[in-house]
JSON list of C-alpha atoms and ligand atoms in Angstrom, two decimals:
[
{"chain": "A", "resi": 1420, "resn": "MET", "atom": "CA", "xyz": [-4.70, -21.18, 24.43]},
{"chain": "A", "resi": 1421, "resn": "ASP", "atom": "CA", "xyz": [-7.85, -19.63, 25.93]},
{"chain": "A", "resi": 1422, "resn": "TYR", "atom": "CA", "xyz": [-10.17, -17.26, 24.01]},
{"chain": "A", "resi": 1423, "resn": "LEU", "atom": "CA", "xyz": [-8.74, -14.19, 25.64]},
{"chain": "A", "resi": 1424, "resn": "ARG", "atom": "CA", "xyz": [-5.15, -15.06, 24.72]},
{"chain": "A", "resi": 1425, "resn": "ARG", "atom": "CA", "xyz": [-6.20, -16.05, 21.20]},
{"chain": "A", "resi": 1426, "resn": "LEU", "atom": "CA", "xyz": [-7.89, -12.72, 20.61]},
{"chain": "A", "resi": 1427, "resn": "GLU", "atom": "CA", "xyz": [-4.85, -10.92, 22.01]},
{"chain": "A", "resi": 1428, "resn": "GLU", "atom": "CA", "xyz": [-2.60, -12.99, 19.71]},
{"chain": "A", "resi": 1429, "resn": "ASN", "atom": "CA", "xyz": [-4.72, -12.00, 16.72]},
{"chain": "A", "resi": 1430, "resn": "PHE", "atom": "CA", "xyz": [-4.34, -8.31, 17.46]},
{"chain": "A", "resi": 1431, "resn": "THR", "atom": "CA", "xyz": [-0.54, -8.64, 17.56]},
{"chain": "A", "resi": 1432, "resn": "HIS", "atom": "CA", "xyz": [-0.74, -9.52, 13.84]},
{"chain": "A", "resi": 1433, "resn": "PHE", "atom": "CA", "xyz": [-2.10, -6.03, 13.11]},
{"chain": "A", "resi": 1434, "resn": "PRO", "atom": "CA", "xyz": [0.44, -3.56, 11.65]},
{"chain": "A", "resi": 1435, "resn": "GLY", "atom": "CA", "xyz": [2.34, -1.72, 14.38]},
{"chain": "A", "resi": 1436, "resn": "ILE", "atom": "CA", "xyz": [0.57, -3.47, 17.27]},
{"chain": "A", "resi": 1437, "resn": "GLY", "atom": "CA", "xyz": [2.64, -5.08, 20.04]},
{"chain": "A", "resi": 1438, "resn": "PRO", "atom": "CA", "xyz": [1.48, -7.41, 22.86]},
{"chain": "A", "resi": 1439, "resn": "ARG", "atom": "CA", "xyz": [0.76, -4.56, 25.28]},
{"chain": "A", "resi": 1440, "resn": "GLN", "atom": "CA", "xyz": [-1.48, -2.70, 22.84]},
{"chain": "A", "resi": 1441, "resn": "ALA", "atom": "CA", "xyz": [-3.14, -5.98, 21.86]},
{"chain": "A", "resi": 1442, "resn": "ARG", "atom": "CA", "xyz": [-4.07, -6.57, 25.50]},
{"chain": "A", "resi": 1443, "resn": "ARG", "atom": "CA", "xyz": [-5.52, -3.05, 25.75]},
{"chain": "A", "resi": 1444, "resn": "PHE", "atom": "CA", "xyz": [-7.68, -3.75, 22.68]},
{"chain": "A", "resi": 1445, "resn": "VAL", "atom": "CA", "xyz": [-9.02, -6.94, 24.27]},
{"chain": "A", "resi": 1446, "resn": "TYR", "atom": "CA", "xyz": [-9.95, -5.20, 27.53]},
{"chain": "A", "resi": 1447, "resn": "TYR", "atom": "CA", "xyz": [-11.48, -2.31, 25.62]},
{"chain": "A", "resi": 1448, "resn": "LEU", "atom": "CA", "xyz": [-13.69, -4.77, 23.71]},
{"chain": "A", "resi": 1449, "resn": "LEU", "atom": "CA", "xyz": [-14.68, -6.53, 26.94]},
{"chain": "A", "resi": 1450, "resn": "SER", "atom": "CA", "xyz": [-15.90, -3.20, 28.30]},
{"chain": "A", "resi": 1451, "resn": "ARG", "atom": "CA", "xyz": [-18.24, -2.67, 25.32]},
{"chain": "A", "resi": 1452, "resn": "SER", "atom": "CA", "xyz": [-21.87, -3.74, 25.12]},
{"chain": "A", "resi": 1453, "resn": "ASN", "atom": "CA", "xyz": [-22.91, -6.84, 23.15]},
{"chain": "A", "resi": 1454, "resn": "SER", "atom": "CA", "xyz": [-24.67, -4.67, 20.55]},
{"chain": "A", "resi": 1455, "resn": "SER", "atom": "CA", "xyz": [-21.63, -2.52, 19.86]},
{"chain": "A", "resi": 1456, "resn": "ILE", "atom": "CA", "xyz": [-19.46, -5.63, 19.48]},
{"chain": "A", "resi": 1457, "resn": "ARG", "atom": "CA", "xyz": [-22.02, -7.06, 17.03]},
{"chain": "A", "resi": 1458, "resn": "GLU", "atom": "CA", "xyz": [-22.01, -3.78, 15.09]},
{"chain": "A", "resi": 1459, "resn": "LEU", "atom": "CA", "xyz": [-18.22, -3.85, 14.86]},
{"chain": "A", "resi": 1460, "resn": "VAL", "atom": "CA", "xyz": [-18.10, -7.48, 13.71]},
{"chain": "A", "resi": 1461, "resn": "ASP", "atom": "CA", "xyz": [-20.84, -6.82, 11.10]},
{"chain": "A", "resi": 1462, "resn": "LEU", "atom": "CA", "xyz": [-19.00, -3.76, 9.86]},
{"chain": "A", "resi": 1463, "resn": "ILE", "atom": "CA", "xyz": [-15.76, -5.70, 9.39]},
{"chain": "A", "resi": 1464, "resn": "TYR", "atom": "CA", "xyz": [-17.66, -8.38, 7.45]},
{"chain": "A", "resi": 1465, "resn": "SER", "atom": "CA", "xyz": [-19.44, -5.78, 5.31]},
{"chain": "A", "resi": 1466, "resn": "VAL", "atom": "CA", "xyz": [-16.26, -3.94, 4.38]},
{"chain": "A", "resi": 1467, "resn": "LYS", "atom": "CA", "xyz": [-14.52, -7.21, 3.59]},
{"chain": "A", "resi": 1468, "resn": "ASN", "atom": "CA", "xyz": [-17.38, -8.48, 1.41]},
{"chain": "A", "resi": 1469, "resn": "ALA", "atom": "CA", "xyz": [-17.86, -5.19, -0.41]},
{"chain": "A", "resi": 1470, "resn": "SER", "atom": "CA", "xyz": [-14.21, -4.74, -1.33]},
{"chain": "A", "resi": 1471, "resn": "ARG", "atom": "CA", "xyz": [-11.96, -6.17, -3.97]},
{"chain": "A", "resi": 1472, "resn": "GLU", "atom": "CA", "xyz": [-8.31, -5.93, -5.01]},
{"chain": "A", "resi": 1473, "resn": "CYS", "atom": "CA", "xyz": [-7.82, -3.92, -8.22]},
{"chain": "A", "resi": 1474, "resn": "HIS", "atom": "CA", "xyz": [-6.37, -6.01, -11.06]},
{"chain": "A", "resi": 1475, "resn": "LYS", "atom": "CA", "xyz": [-4.19, -3.11, -12.19]},
{"chain": "A", "resi": 1476, "resn": "CYS", "atom": "CA", "xyz": [-2.88, -1.26, -9.14]},
{"chain": "A", "resi": 1477, "resn": "HIS", "atom": "CA", "xyz": [-3.68, -3.92, -6.48]},
{"chain": "A", "resi": 1478, "resn": "ARG", "atom": "CA", "xyz": [-5.22, -1.47, -4.04]},
{"chain": "A", "resi": 1479, "resn": "PHE", "atom": "CA", "xyz": [-8.36, -2.52, -2.23]},
{"chain": "A", "resi": 1480, "resn": "PHE", "atom": "CA", "xyz": [-11.49, -0.66, -3.23]},
{"chain": "A", "resi": 1481, "resn": "ILE", "atom": "CA", "xyz": [-15.21, -0.76, -2.45]},
{"chain": "A", "resi": 1482, "resn": "VAL", "atom": "CA", "xyz": [-17.10, -2.37, -5.33]},
{"chain": "A", "resi": 1483, "resn": "ASN", "atom": "CA", "xyz": [-19.43, -0.04, -7.24]},
{"chain": "A", "resi": 1484, "resn": "THR", "atom": "CA", "xyz": [-22.69, -1.97, -7.60]},
{"chain": "A", "resi": 1485, "resn": "ASN", "atom": "CA", "xyz": [-23.91, 0.42, -10.33]},
{"chain": "A", "resi": 1486, "resn": "ILE", "atom": "CA", "xyz": [-21.39, -0.80, -12.89]},
{"chain": "A", "resi": 1487, "resn": "LYS", "atom": "CA", "xyz": [-20.89, -4.21, -14.45]},
{"chain": "A", "resi": 1488, "resn": "SER", "atom": "CA", "xyz": [-17.16, -4.69, -14.37]},
{"chain": "A", "resi": 1489, "resn": "ASN", "atom": "CA", "xyz": [-15.41, -4.21, -11.07]},
{"chain": "A", "resi": 1490, "resn": "ASP", "atom": "CA", "xyz": [-11.98, -5.56, -11.99]},
{"chain": "A", "resi": 1491, "resn": "ASN", "atom": "CA", "xyz": [-10.34, -2.16, -11.73]},
{"chain": "A", "resi": 1492, "resn": "CYS", "atom": "CA", "xyz": [-10.67, 0.58, -9.14]},
{"chain": "A", "resi": 1493, "resn": "GLY", "atom": "CA", "xyz": [-12.01, 4.10, -9.67]},
{"chain": "A", "resi": 1494, "resn": "ILE", "atom": "CA", "xyz": [-8.53, 5.62, -9.95]},
{"chain": "A", "resi": 1495, "resn": "CYS", "atom": "CA", "xyz": [-7.40, 3.16, -12.66]},
{"chain": "A", "resi": 1496, "resn": "MET", "atom": "CA", "xyz": [-10.65, 3.72, -14.57]},
{"chain": "A", "resi": 1497, "resn": "ASP", "atom": "CA", "xyz": [-10.53, 7.51, -14.31]},
{"chain": "A", "resi": 1498, "resn": "ALA", "atom": "CA", "xyz": [-9.74, 8.78, -17.84]},
{"chain": "A", "resi": 1499, "resn": "SER", "atom": "CA", "xyz": [-8.70, 12.19, -16.50]},
{"chain": "A", "resi": 1500, "resn": "ARG", "atom": "CA", "xyz": [-5.66, 10.71, -14.72]},
{"chain": "A", "resi": 1501, "resn": "ASP", "atom": "CA", "xyz": [-2.26, 10.92, -16.38]},
{"chain": "A", "resi": 1502, "resn": "PRO", "atom": "CA", "xyz": [-1.39, 7.41, -17.69]},
{"chain": "A", "resi": 1503, "resn": "SER", "atom": "CA", "xyz": [2.24, 8.37, -18.37]},
{"chain": "A", "resi": 1504, "resn": "THR", "atom": "CA", "xyz": [3.28, 8.32, -14.70]},
{"chain": "A", "resi": 1505, "resn": "LEU", "atom": "CA", "xyz": [3.12, 5.31, -12.40]},
{"chain": "A", "resi": 1506, "resn": "MET", "atom": "CA", "xyz": [3.77, 5.74, -8.69]},
{"chain": "A", "resi": 1507, "resn": "VAL", "atom": "CA", "xyz": [5.01, 2.65, -6.87]},
{"chain": "A", "resi": 1508, "resn": "LEU", "atom": "CA", "xyz": [4.11, 2.43, -3.17]},
{"chain": "A", "resi": 1509, "resn": "ALA", "atom": "CA", "xyz": [4.38, -0.18, -0.44]},
{"chain": "A", "resi": 1510, "resn": "ARG", "atom": "CA", "xyz": [0.82, -0.14, 0.90]},
{"chain": "A", "resi": 1511, "resn": "ASP", "atom": "CA", "xyz": [-2.73, 1.10, 0.39]},
{"chain": "A", "resi": 1512, "resn": "SER", "atom": "CA", "xyz": [-2.34, 3.45, 3.37]},
{"chain": "A", "resi": 1513, "resn": "ASP", "atom": "CA", "xyz": [0.58, 5.21, 1.59]},
{"chain": "A", "resi": 1514, "resn": "LEU", "atom": "CA", "xyz": [-1.60, 5.65, -1.50]},
{"chain": "A", "resi": 1515, "resn": "GLU", "atom": "CA", "xyz": [-4.33, 7.22, 0.62]},
{"chain": "A", "resi": 1516, "resn": "SER", "atom": "CA", "xyz": [-1.85, 9.81, 1.94]},
{"chain": "A", "resi": 1517, "resn": "VAL", "atom": "CA", "xyz": [-0.66, 10.74, -1.56]},
{"chain": "A", "resi": 1518, "resn": "GLU", "atom": "CA", "xyz": [-4.27, 10.97, -2.83]},
{"chain": "A", "resi": 1519, "resn": "LYS", "atom": "CA", "xyz": [-5.17, 13.26, 0.08]},
{"chain": "A", "resi": 1520, "resn": "SER", "atom": "CA", "xyz": [-2.32, 15.61, -0.80]},
{"chain": "A", "resi": 1521, "resn": "GLY", "atom": "CA", "xyz": [-3.99, 16.19, -4.20]},
{"chain": "A", "resi": 1522, "resn": "ALA", "atom": "CA", "xyz": [-0.52, 16.73, -5.69]},
{"chain": "A", "resi": 1523, "resn": "TYR", "atom": "CA", "xyz": [-0.43, 13.64, -7.88]},
{"chain": "A", "resi": 1524, "resn": "LYS", "atom": "CA", "xyz": [-2.66, 12.90, -10.86]},
{"chain": "A", "resi": 1525, "resn": "GLY", "atom": "CA", "xyz": [-1.01, 9.82, -12.34]},
{"chain": "A", "resi": 1526, "resn": "LEU", "atom": "CA", "xyz": [-1.63, 6.13, -11.72]},
{"chain": "A", "resi": 1527, "resn": "TYR", "atom": "CA", "xyz": [-0.43, 3.81, -8.97]},
{"chain": "A", "resi": 1528, "resn": "PHE", "atom": "CA", "xyz": [0.96, 0.38, -8.22]},
{"chain": "A", "resi": 1529, "resn": "VAL", "atom": "CA", "xyz": [0.82, -1.09, -4.69]},
{"chain": "A", "resi": 1530, "resn": "LEU", "atom": "CA", "xyz": [3.69, -3.49, -3.95]},
{"chain": "A", "resi": 1531, "resn": "GLY", "atom": "CA", "xyz": [1.86, -5.04, -0.99]},
{"chain": "A", "resi": 1532, "resn": "GLY", "atom": "CA", "xyz": [4.75, -4.77, 1.46]},
{"chain": "A", "resi": 1533, "resn": "ILE", "atom": "CA", "xyz": [8.43, -4.08, 1.86]},
{"chain": "A", "resi": 1534, "resn": "VAL", "atom": "CA", "xyz": [11.55, -6.21, 1.71]},
{"chain": "A", "resi": 1535, "resn": "PRO", "atom": "CA", "xyz": [13.51, -6.25, 4.98]},
{"chain": "A", "resi": 1536, "resn": "ILE", "atom": "CA", "xyz": [17.29, -5.94, 4.70]},
{"chain": "A", "resi": 1537, "resn": "MET", "atom": "CA", "xyz": [18.99, -9.35, 4.25]},
{"chain": "A", "resi": 1538, "resn": "ASP", "atom": "CA", "xyz": [15.75, -10.94, 3.03]},
{"chain": "A", "resi": 1539, "resn": "LYS", "atom": "CA", "xyz": [16.64, -13.49, 0.39]},
{"chain": "A", "resi": 1540, "resn": "GLU", "atom": "CA", "xyz": [13.25, -13.85, -1.32]},
{"chain": "A", "resi": 1541, "resn": "PRO", "atom": "CA", "xyz": [11.94, -10.40, -2.30]},
{"chain": "A", "resi": 1542, "resn": "ASP", "atom": "CA", "xyz": [9.43, -11.96, -4.71]},
{"chain": "A", "resi": 1543, "resn": "LYS", "atom": "CA", "xyz": [7.56, -13.41, -1.76]},
{"chain": "A", "resi": 1544, "resn": "ARG", "atom": "CA", "xyz": [7.33, -10.01, -0.04]},
{"chain": "A", "resi": 1545, "resn": "ILE", "atom": "CA", "xyz": [6.36, -7.70, -2.88]},
{"chain": "A", "resi": 1546, "resn": "ARG", "atom": "CA", "xyz": [4.60, -7.92, -6.28]},
{"chain": "A", "resi": 1547, "resn": "LEU", "atom": "CA", "xyz": [7.78, -7.37, -8.24]},
{"chain": "A", "resi": 1548, "resn": "LYS", "atom": "CA", "xyz": [6.94, -9.56, -11.24]},
{"chain": "A", "resi": 1549, "resn": "SER", "atom": "CA", "xyz": [3.46, -8.12, -11.45]},
{"chain": "A", "resi": 1550, "resn": "LEU", "atom": "CA", "xyz": [4.93, -4.59, -11.45]},
{"chain": "A", "resi": 1551, "resn": "LEU", "atom": "CA", "xyz": [7.35, -5.43, -14.27]},
{"chain": "A", "resi": 1552, "resn": "ASP", "atom": "CA", "xyz": [4.51, -7.01, -16.28]},
{"chain": "A", "resi": 1553, "resn": "ARG", "atom": "CA", "xyz": [2.34, -3.95, -15.76]},
{"chain": "A", "resi": 1554, "resn": "ILE", "atom": "CA", "xyz": [5.07, -1.61, -17.04]},
{"chain": "A", "resi": 1555, "resn": "SER", "atom": "CA", "xyz": [6.02, -3.92, -19.93]},
{"chain": "A", "resi": 1556, "resn": "ASP", "atom": "CA", "xyz": [2.38, -4.21, -21.01]},
{"chain": "A", "resi": 1557, "resn": "THR", "atom": "CA", "xyz": [1.62, -0.48, -20.77]},
{"chain": "A", "resi": 1558, "resn": "VAL", "atom": "CA", "xyz": [3.45, 1.55, -23.40]},
{"chain": "A", "resi": 1559, "resn": "GLU", "atom": "CA", "xyz": [1.90, 4.81, -22.12]},
{"chain": "A", "resi": 1560, "resn": "ILE", "atom": "CA", "xyz": [4.05, 4.68, -18.97]},
{"chain": "A", "resi": 1561, "resn": "LYS", "atom": "CA", "xyz": [6.97, 7.09, -19.38]},
{"chain": "A", "resi": 1562, "resn": "GLU", "atom": "CA", "xyz": [7.95, 7.66, -15.76]},
{"chain": "A", "resi": 1563, "resn": "VAL", "atom": "CA", "xyz": [7.96, 5.40, -12.69]},
{"chain": "A", "resi": 1564, "resn": "ILE", "atom": "CA", "xyz": [8.08, 7.23, -9.35]},
{"chain": "A", "resi": 1565, "resn": "LEU", "atom": "CA", "xyz": [9.35, 5.11, -6.47]},
{"chain": "A", "resi": 1566, "resn": "SER", "atom": "CA", "xyz": [7.61, 6.37, -3.34]},
{"chain": "A", "resi": 1567, "resn": "LEU", "atom": "CA", "xyz": [8.82, 4.26, -0.45]},
{"chain": "A", "resi": 1568, "resn": "ASN", "atom": "CA", "xyz": [9.53, 5.11, 3.16]},
{"chain": "A", "resi": 1569, "resn": "THR", "atom": "CA", "xyz": [13.00, 6.50, 3.81]},
{"chain": "A", "resi": 1570, "resn": "THR", "atom": "CA", "xyz": [13.54, 3.84, 6.50]},
{"chain": "A", "resi": 1571, "resn": "PRO", "atom": "CA", "xyz": [16.31, 1.21, 6.04]},
{"chain": "A", "resi": 1572, "resn": "ASP", "atom": "CA", "xyz": [13.79, -1.45, 4.89]},
{"chain": "A", "resi": 1573, "resn": "GLY", "atom": "CA", "xyz": [12.03, 1.06, 2.62]},
{"chain": "A", "resi": 1574, "resn": "GLU", "atom": "CA", "xyz": [15.34, 2.01, 1.00]},
{"chain": "A", "resi": 1575, "resn": "ASN", "atom": "CA", "xyz": [16.25, -1.66, 0.60]},
{"chain": "A", "resi": 1576, "resn": "THR", "atom": "CA", "xyz": [12.94, -2.21, -1.21]},
{"chain": "A", "resi": 1577, "resn": "GLU", "atom": "CA", "xyz": [13.62, 0.84, -3.37]},
{"chain": "A", "resi": 1578, "resn": "ASP", "atom": "CA", "xyz": [17.03, -0.60, -4.38]},
{"chain": "A", "resi": 1579, "resn": "ILE", "atom": "CA", "xyz": [15.50, -3.96, -5.33]},
{"chain": "A", "resi": 1580, "resn": "VAL", "atom": "CA", "xyz": [12.73, -2.40, -7.44]},
{"chain": "A", "resi": 1581, "resn": "LYS", "atom": "CA", "xyz": [15.13, 0.09, -9.01]},
{"chain": "A", "resi": 1582, "resn": "HIS", "atom": "CA", "xyz": [17.53, -2.69, -9.96]},
{"chain": "A", "resi": 1583, "resn": "SER", "atom": "CA", "xyz": [14.75, -4.58, -11.76]},
{"chain": "A", "resi": 1584, "resn": "LEU", "atom": "CA", "xyz": [13.58, -1.41, -13.49]},
{"chain": "A", "resi": 1585, "resn": "LEU", "atom": "CA", "xyz": [17.10, -0.67, -14.74]},
{"chain": "A", "resi": 1586, "resn": "LEU", "atom": "CA", "xyz": [17.02, -3.98, -16.63]},
{"chain": "A", "resi": 1587, "resn": "LEU", "atom": "CA", "xyz": [13.71, -2.92, -18.16]},
{"chain": "A", "resi": 1588, "resn": "GLN", "atom": "CA", "xyz": [15.22, 0.44, -19.05]},
{"chain": "A", "resi": 1589, "resn": "GLU", "atom": "CA", "xyz": [17.66, -1.30, -21.39]},
{"chain": "A", "resi": 1590, "resn": "LYS", "atom": "CA", "xyz": [14.70, -2.22, -23.59]},
{"chain": "A", "resi": 1591, "resn": "ARG", "atom": "CA", "xyz": [12.59, 0.90, -23.22]},
{"chain": "A", "resi": 1592, "resn": "ASP", "atom": "CA", "xyz": [12.99, 4.59, -22.53]},
{"chain": "A", "resi": 1593, "resn": "ILE", "atom": "CA", "xyz": [11.53, 4.97, -19.04]},
{"chain": "A", "resi": 1594, "resn": "LYS", "atom": "CA", "xyz": [12.42, 7.58, -16.48]},
{"chain": "A", "resi": 1595, "resn": "ILE", "atom": "CA", "xyz": [12.88, 6.29, -12.94]},
{"chain": "A", "resi": 1596, "resn": "SER", "atom": "CA", "xyz": [12.35, 8.90, -10.22]},
{"chain": "A", "resi": 1597, "resn": "ILE", "atom": "CA", "xyz": [12.70, 8.71, -6.48]},
{"chain": "A", "resi": 1598, "resn": "LEU", "atom": "CA", "xyz": [10.32, 10.73, -4.30]},
{"chain": "A", "resi": 1599, "resn": "GLY", "atom": "CA", "xyz": [12.20, 13.93, -3.48]},
{"chain": "A", "resi": 1600, "resn": "ARG", "atom": "CA", "xyz": [14.34, 15.02, -0.62]},
{"chain": "A", "resi": 1601, "resn": "GLY", "atom": "CA", "xyz": [11.27, 16.63, 0.94]},
{"chain": "A", "resi": 1602, "resn": "LEU", "atom": "CA", "xyz": [10.95, 13.39, 2.88]},
{"chain": "A", "resi": 1603, "resn": "SER", "atom": "CA", "xyz": [13.47, 13.36, 5.70]},
{"chain": "A", "resi": 1604, "resn": "LYS", "atom": "CA", "xyz": [15.47, 10.29, 6.67]},
{"chain": "A", "resi": 1605, "resn": "GLY", "atom": "CA", "xyz": [13.34, 7.71, 8.46]},
{"chain": "A", "resi": 1606, "resn": "ALA", "atom": "CA", "xyz": [10.08, 9.29, 7.24]},
{"chain": "A", "resi": 1607, "resn": "GLU", "atom": "CA", "xyz": [7.02, 7.15, 6.65]},
{"chain": "A", "resi": 1608, "resn": "LEU", "atom": "CA", "xyz": [4.86, 8.23, 3.72]},
{"chain": "A", "resi": 1609, "resn": "GLU", "atom": "CA", "xyz": [1.67, 7.24, 5.51]},
{"chain": "A", "resi": 1610, "resn": "TYR", "atom": "CA", "xyz": [2.28, 9.86, 8.21]},
{"chain": "A", "resi": 1611, "resn": "ALA", "atom": "CA", "xyz": [3.69, 12.60, 5.99]},
{"chain": "A", "resi": 1612, "resn": "ASP", "atom": "CA", "xyz": [1.55, 15.76, 5.81]},
{"chain": "A", "resi": 1613, "resn": "GLN", "atom": "CA", "xyz": [0.13, 17.10, 2.53]},
{"chain": "A", "resi": 1614, "resn": "ASP", "atom": "CA", "xyz": [2.73, 19.86, 2.03]},
{"chain": "A", "resi": 1615, "resn": "THR", "atom": "CA", "xyz": [5.57, 17.41, 2.63]},
{"chain": "A", "resi": 1616, "resn": "ILE", "atom": "CA", "xyz": [4.18, 15.06, -0.03]},
{"chain": "A", "resi": 1617, "resn": "LYS", "atom": "CA", "xyz": [3.67, 17.96, -2.45]},
{"chain": "A", "resi": 1618, "resn": "ASN", "atom": "CA", "xyz": [7.27, 19.14, -1.96]},
{"chain": "A", "resi": 1619, "resn": "ALA", "atom": "CA", "xyz": [8.63, 15.62, -2.19]},
{"chain": "A", "resi": 1620, "resn": "LEU", "atom": "CA", "xyz": [6.87, 15.17, -5.52]},
{"chain": "A", "resi": 1621, "resn": "LEU", "atom": "CA", "xyz": [8.13, 18.51, -6.87]},
{"chain": "A", "resi": 1622, "resn": "ASN", "atom": "CA", "xyz": [11.68, 17.63, -5.81]},
{"chain": "A", "resi": 1623, "resn": "ARG", "atom": "CA", "xyz": [11.69, 14.10, -7.17]},
{"chain": "A", "resi": 1624, "resn": "HIS", "atom": "CA", "xyz": [14.94, 13.22, -8.87]},
{"chain": "B", "resi": 1885, "resn": "ZN", "atom": "ZN1", "xyz": [-6.58, 0.36, -9.46]}
]
């Protein structure tokens, strides 16, 4: 495969990008100057090298060079956040949307993906065991809010996580909530506006 096709192939691995868009990216890059390409490549490297995955919530965050320990992100280390609620989301981009809404002050857990319907190995798609460990190890957690897209795959993921949490509920008193009806069918959290997220949180059930 030549360079051009290889680059195009790489872009098709990006979330939501098909072959046609991948080709447009390649031709866009070809139209740029050498210096702007260099700047872009350097920037990607810099962001990658400066970031880390949080040990607690698994979101990516930019390392704070002023502090010694960078195992946990700023949200997990923020003492003003409510440790009794844990919101479970599919991806970092969903977390960003909820944070922007300003409606939620608890902690998070990023599953790292979703489980497509009929998939036989959910443990390979999402951090299910890690989530159960986190809840088991943290007695402060009183409520788990499942905030997944209302798409068929999102709902399938919700069912799988909920099923595992119900087993945990037999041992401990934990409330399991689903993000409210404010989110319409087929909605993706990442693209939901701030008011929608606020309402969805208020109407969680
Ligand atoms: Zn964190």
